[in-house]
């Protein structure tokens, strides 16, 4: 969060909300007992999309630093993010697979998971041939 120039006070508030959360069980309308949540945010927590976007942005910035991709004008492009979708761009299948493995490793560091069932790759060549497949390891 410091890298995004978020003020220290706000970072500390976020840490407190994530680390020191408790929940309570209600049985037949009566509050039974409190317990500490060990990991993560509560369902529906308003911090959830903010923290997700910050973590994903860090992954995207790291991928942009990896050599490869295509040149558009003076820019090198190897990733196109939109919301929670990401397109990896490379000159060939090997380059795309390397980017994917790197992105998967980076995502894991931030406890983000890539849904293998929804992950696809597409190779488009100038010869007008097109292939679609799922990424597999």
PDB file of C-alpha atoms in Angstrom:
ATOM      1  CA  UNK A   1       0.000   0.000   0.000  1.00  0.00           C
ATOM      2  CA  UNK A   2       2.942   2.292   0.653  1.00  0.00           C
ATOM      3  CA  UNK A   3       3.995   1.847  -2.975  1.00  0.00           C
ATOM      4  CA  UNK A   4       0.655   3.348  -4.015  1.00  0.00           C
ATOM      5  CA  UNK A   5       1.306   6.320  -1.691  1.00  0.00           C
ATOM      6  CA  UNK A   6      -1.586   5.480   0.615  1.00  0.00           C
ATOM      7  CA  UNK A   7      -1.180   7.384   3.907  1.00  0.00           C
ATOM      8  CA  UNK A   8       0.255   5.377   6.828  1.00  0.00           C
ATOM      9  CA  UNK A   9      -2.765   6.148   9.004  1.00  0.00           C
ATOM     10  CA  UNK A  10      -5.113   4.583   6.424  1.00  0.00           C
ATOM     11  CA  UNK A  11      -2.808   1.563   6.039  1.00  0.00           C
ATOM     12  CA  UNK A  12      -2.898   1.032   9.813  1.00  0.00           C
ATOM     13  CA  UNK A  13      -6.703   1.280   9.847  1.00  0.00           C
ATOM     14  CA  UNK A  14      -6.878  -1.356   7.085  1.00  0.00           C
ATOM     15  CA  UNK A  15      -4.498  -3.654   8.991  1.00  0.00           C
ATOM     16  CA  UNK A  16      -6.606  -3.318  12.127  1.00  0.00           C
ATOM     17  CA  UNK A  17      -9.786  -4.160  10.213  1.00  0.00           C
ATOM     18  CA  UNK A  18      -8.199  -7.238   8.647  1.00  0.00           C
ATOM     19  CA  UNK A  19      -6.217  -8.549  11.619  1.00  0.00           C
ATOM     20  CA  UNK A  20      -8.438  -7.828  14.564  1.00  0.00           C
ATOM     21  CA  UNK A  21     -11.867  -9.007  13.431  1.00  0.00           C
ATOM     22  CA  UNK A  22     -14.351 -10.913  15.509  1.00  0.00           C
ATOM     23  CA  UNK A  23     -17.629 -12.580  14.690  1.00  0.00           C
ATOM     24  CA  UNK A  24     -20.568 -13.615  16.805  1.00  0.00           C
ATOM     25  CA  UNK A  25     -22.974 -16.521  16.524  1.00  0.00           C
ATOM     26  CA  UNK A  26     -26.677 -15.903  17.016  1.00  0.00           C
ATOM     27  CA  UNK A  27     -28.779 -18.863  18.125  1.00  0.00           C
ATOM     28  CA  UNK A  28     -32.553 -18.390  18.152  1.00  0.00           C
ATOM     29  CA  UNK A  29     -32.188 -14.616  18.325  1.00  0.00           C
ATOM     30  CA  UNK A  30     -29.660 -14.632  21.171  1.00  0.00           C
ATOM     31  CA  UNK A  31     -25.990 -13.716  20.744  1.00  0.00           C
ATOM     32  CA  UNK A  32     -24.106 -16.844  21.791  1.00  0.00           C
ATOM     33  CA  UNK A  33     -20.377 -16.115  21.745  1.00  0.00           C
ATOM     34  CA  UNK A  34     -17.707 -14.113  19.983  1.00  0.00           C
ATOM     35  CA  UNK A  35     -14.704 -15.646  18.254  1.00  0.00           C
ATOM     36  CA  UNK A  36     -11.726 -14.222  16.380  1.00  0.00           C
ATOM     37  CA  UNK A  37     -11.519 -14.635  12.630  1.00  0.00           C
ATOM     38  CA  UNK A  38      -8.168 -16.201  11.779  1.00  0.00           C
ATOM     39  CA  UNK A  39      -7.791 -15.165   8.122  1.00  0.00           C
ATOM     40  CA  UNK A  40      -9.240 -12.879   5.522  1.00  0.00           C
ATOM     41  CA  UNK A  41     -12.100 -10.443   5.460  1.00  0.00           C
ATOM     42  CA  UNK A  42     -15.693 -11.045   6.390  1.00  0.00           C
ATOM     43  CA  UNK A  43     -18.074 -11.712   3.511  1.00  0.00           C
ATOM     44  CA  UNK A  44     -19.262  -8.419   2.034  1.00  0.00           C
ATOM     45  CA  UNK A  45     -16.543  -6.372   3.710  1.00  0.00           C
ATOM     46  CA  UNK A  46     -16.220  -3.040   1.846  1.00  0.00           C
ATOM     47  CA  UNK A  47     -12.400  -3.324   2.010  1.00  0.00           C
ATOM     48  CA  UNK A  48     -12.481  -6.518  -0.051  1.00  0.00           C
ATOM     49  CA  UNK A  49     -12.663  -5.012  -3.573  1.00  0.00           C
ATOM     50  CA  UNK A  50     -10.177  -2.287  -2.634  1.00  0.00           C
ATOM     51  CA  UNK A  51      -7.593  -4.754  -1.326  1.00  0.00           C
ATOM     52  CA  UNK A  52      -8.227  -7.061  -4.299  1.00  0.00           C
ATOM     53  CA  UNK A  53      -7.600  -4.205  -6.744  1.00  0.00           C
ATOM     54  CA  UNK A  54      -4.409  -3.152  -4.952  1.00  0.00           C
ATOM     55  CA  UNK A  55      -3.048  -6.709  -4.984  1.00  0.00           C
ATOM     56  CA  UNK A  56      -4.018  -7.233  -8.630  1.00  0.00           C
ATOM     57  CA  UNK A  57      -2.436  -3.912  -9.596  1.00  0.00           C
ATOM     58  CA  UNK A  58       0.844  -5.016  -8.020  1.00  0.00           C
ATOM     59  CA  UNK A  59       0.737  -8.252 -10.062  1.00  0.00           C
ATOM     60  CA  UNK A  60      -0.017  -6.295 -13.255  1.00  0.00           C
ATOM     61  CA  UNK A  61       2.842  -3.839 -12.647  1.00  0.00           C
ATOM     62  CA  UNK A  62       5.253  -6.739 -12.079  1.00  0.00           C
ATOM     63  CA  UNK A  63       4.170  -8.478 -15.305  1.00  0.00           C
ATOM     64  CA  UNK A  64       4.699  -5.248 -17.263  1.00  0.00           C
ATOM     65  CA  UNK A  65       8.358  -5.296 -16.198  1.00  0.00           C
ATOM     66  CA  UNK A  66       8.971  -8.695 -17.845  1.00  0.00           C
ATOM     67  CA  UNK A  67      10.572  -8.406 -21.301  1.00  0.00           C
ATOM     68  CA  UNK A  68       8.532  -9.678 -24.217  1.00  0.00           C
ATOM     69  CA  UNK A  69       5.133  -9.060 -25.685  1.00  0.00           C
ATOM     70  CA  UNK A  70       4.530  -6.936 -28.741  1.00  0.00           C
ATOM     71  CA  UNK A  71       5.509  -3.407 -29.661  1.00  0.00           C
ATOM     72  CA  UNK A  72       2.794  -0.882 -30.369  1.00  0.00           C
ATOM     73  CA  UNK A  73       4.476   2.344 -31.347  1.00  0.00           C
ATOM     74  CA  UNK A  74       7.101   2.960 -28.687  1.00  0.00           C
ATOM     75  CA  UNK A  75       5.283   0.908 -26.064  1.00  0.00           C
ATOM     76  CA  UNK A  76       5.947  -2.724 -25.218  1.00  0.00           C
ATOM     77  CA  UNK A  77       2.723  -4.559 -24.353  1.00  0.00           C
ATOM     78  CA  UNK A  78       2.527  -7.952 -22.667  1.00  0.00           C
ATOM     79  CA  UNK A  79      -0.593  -7.573 -20.517  1.00  0.00           C
ATOM     80  CA  UNK A  80      -4.036  -6.036 -21.000  1.00  0.00           C
ATOM     81  CA  UNK A  81      -6.098  -5.927 -17.805  1.00  0.00           C
ATOM     82  CA  UNK A  82      -9.790  -5.091 -17.633  1.00  0.00           C
ATOM     83  CA  UNK A  83     -11.571  -5.334 -14.240  1.00  0.00           C
ATOM     84  CA  UNK A  84     -10.656  -8.833 -13.026  1.00  0.00           C
ATOM     85  CA  UNK A  85      -9.897 -10.175 -16.527  1.00  0.00           C
ATOM     86  CA  UNK A  86      -6.372 -10.228 -17.897  1.00  0.00           C
ATOM     87  CA  UNK A  87      -5.076 -10.884 -21.398  1.00  0.00           C
ATOM     88  CA  UNK A  88      -1.411 -11.874 -21.643  1.00  0.00           C
ATOM     89  CA  UNK A  89       0.240 -11.012 -24.949  1.00  0.00           C
ATOM     90  CA  UNK A  90       3.306 -12.630 -26.445  1.00  0.00           C
ATOM     91  CA  UNK A  91       4.987 -13.330 -29.740  1.00  0.00           C
ATOM     92  CA  UNK A  92       4.462 -17.082 -29.371  1.00  0.00           C
ATOM     93  CA  UNK A  93       2.910 -19.739 -27.172  1.00  0.00           C
ATOM     94  CA  UNK A  94       6.094 -20.267 -25.138  1.00  0.00           C
ATOM     95  CA  UNK A  95       6.281 -16.567 -24.246  1.00  0.00           C
ATOM     96  CA  UNK A  96       2.615 -16.526 -23.192  1.00  0.00           C
ATOM     97  CA  UNK A  97       3.042 -19.658 -21.073  1.00  0.00           C
ATOM     98  CA  UNK A  98       6.081 -18.115 -19.328  1.00  0.00           C
ATOM     99  CA  UNK A  99       4.081 -14.964 -18.601  1.00  0.00           C
ATOM    100  CA  UNK A 100       1.228 -17.073 -17.254  1.00  0.00           C
ATOM    101  CA  UNK A 101       3.507 -19.036 -14.913  1.00  0.00           C
ATOM    102  CA  UNK A 102       5.069 -15.795 -13.683  1.00  0.00           C
ATOM    103  CA  UNK A 103       1.653 -14.213 -13.175  1.00  0.00           C
ATOM    104  CA  UNK A 104       0.465 -17.293 -11.279  1.00  0.00           C
ATOM    105  CA  UNK A 105       3.515 -17.134  -8.982  1.00  0.00           C
ATOM    106  CA  UNK A 106       3.048 -13.413  -8.364  1.00  0.00           C
ATOM    107  CA  UNK A 107      -0.671 -13.849  -7.690  1.00  0.00           C
ATOM    108  CA  UNK A 108       0.054 -16.606  -5.189  1.00  0.00           C
ATOM    109  CA  UNK A 109       2.281 -14.214  -3.192  1.00  0.00           C
ATOM    110  CA  UNK A 110      -0.779 -11.982  -2.719  1.00  0.00           C
ATOM    111  CA  UNK A 111      -3.070 -14.948  -2.025  1.00  0.00           C
ATOM    112  CA  UNK A 112      -4.902 -14.426  -5.300  1.00  0.00           C
ATOM    113  CA  UNK A 113      -6.039 -17.533  -7.128  1.00  0.00           C
ATOM    114  CA  UNK A 114      -6.399 -17.961 -10.871  1.00  0.00           C
ATOM    115  CA  UNK A 115      -9.411 -20.060 -11.831  1.00  0.00           C
ATOM    116  CA  UNK A 116      -7.994 -22.788 -14.096  1.00  0.00           C
ATOM    117  CA  UNK A 117     -11.477 -23.614 -15.414  1.00  0.00           C
ATOM    118  CA  UNK A 118     -11.922 -20.091 -16.772  1.00  0.00           C
ATOM    119  CA  UNK A 119      -8.360 -19.674 -18.033  1.00  0.00           C
ATOM    120  CA  UNK A 120      -7.930 -19.859 -21.793  1.00  0.00           C
ATOM    121  CA  UNK A 121      -5.317 -18.846 -24.292  1.00  0.00           C
ATOM    122  CA  UNK A 122      -5.622 -17.919 -27.898  1.00  0.00           C
ATOM    123  CA  UNK A 123      -2.913 -17.751 -30.503  1.00  0.00           C
ATOM    124  CA  UNK A 124      -3.550 -15.437 -33.412  1.00  0.00           C
ATOM    125  CA  UNK A 125      -1.083 -15.405 -36.266  1.00  0.00           C
ATOM    126  CA  UNK A 126      -0.864 -13.216 -39.315  1.00  0.00           C
ATOM    127  CA  UNK A 127      -1.504 -16.259 -41.467  1.00  0.00           C
ATOM    128  CA  UNK A 128      -5.177 -16.012 -40.390  1.00  0.00           C
ATOM    129  CA  UNK A 129      -4.964 -19.276 -38.459  1.00  0.00           C
ATOM    130  CA  UNK A 130      -6.551 -19.385 -35.021  1.00  0.00           C
ATOM    131  CA  UNK A 131      -6.207 -21.876 -32.161  1.00  0.00           C
ATOM    132  CA  UNK A 132      -8.119 -21.924 -28.856  1.00  0.00           C
ATOM    133  CA  UNK A 133      -7.160 -24.077 -25.894  1.00  0.00           C
ATOM    134  CA  UNK A 134      -7.155 -24.202 -22.143  1.00  0.00           C
ATOM    135  CA  UNK A 135      -3.856 -23.616 -20.408  1.00  0.00           C
ATOM    136  CA  UNK A 136      -2.586 -26.740 -18.752  1.00  0.00           C
ATOM    137  CA  UNK A 137       0.538 -27.469 -16.778  1.00  0.00           C
TER     138      UNK A 137
END
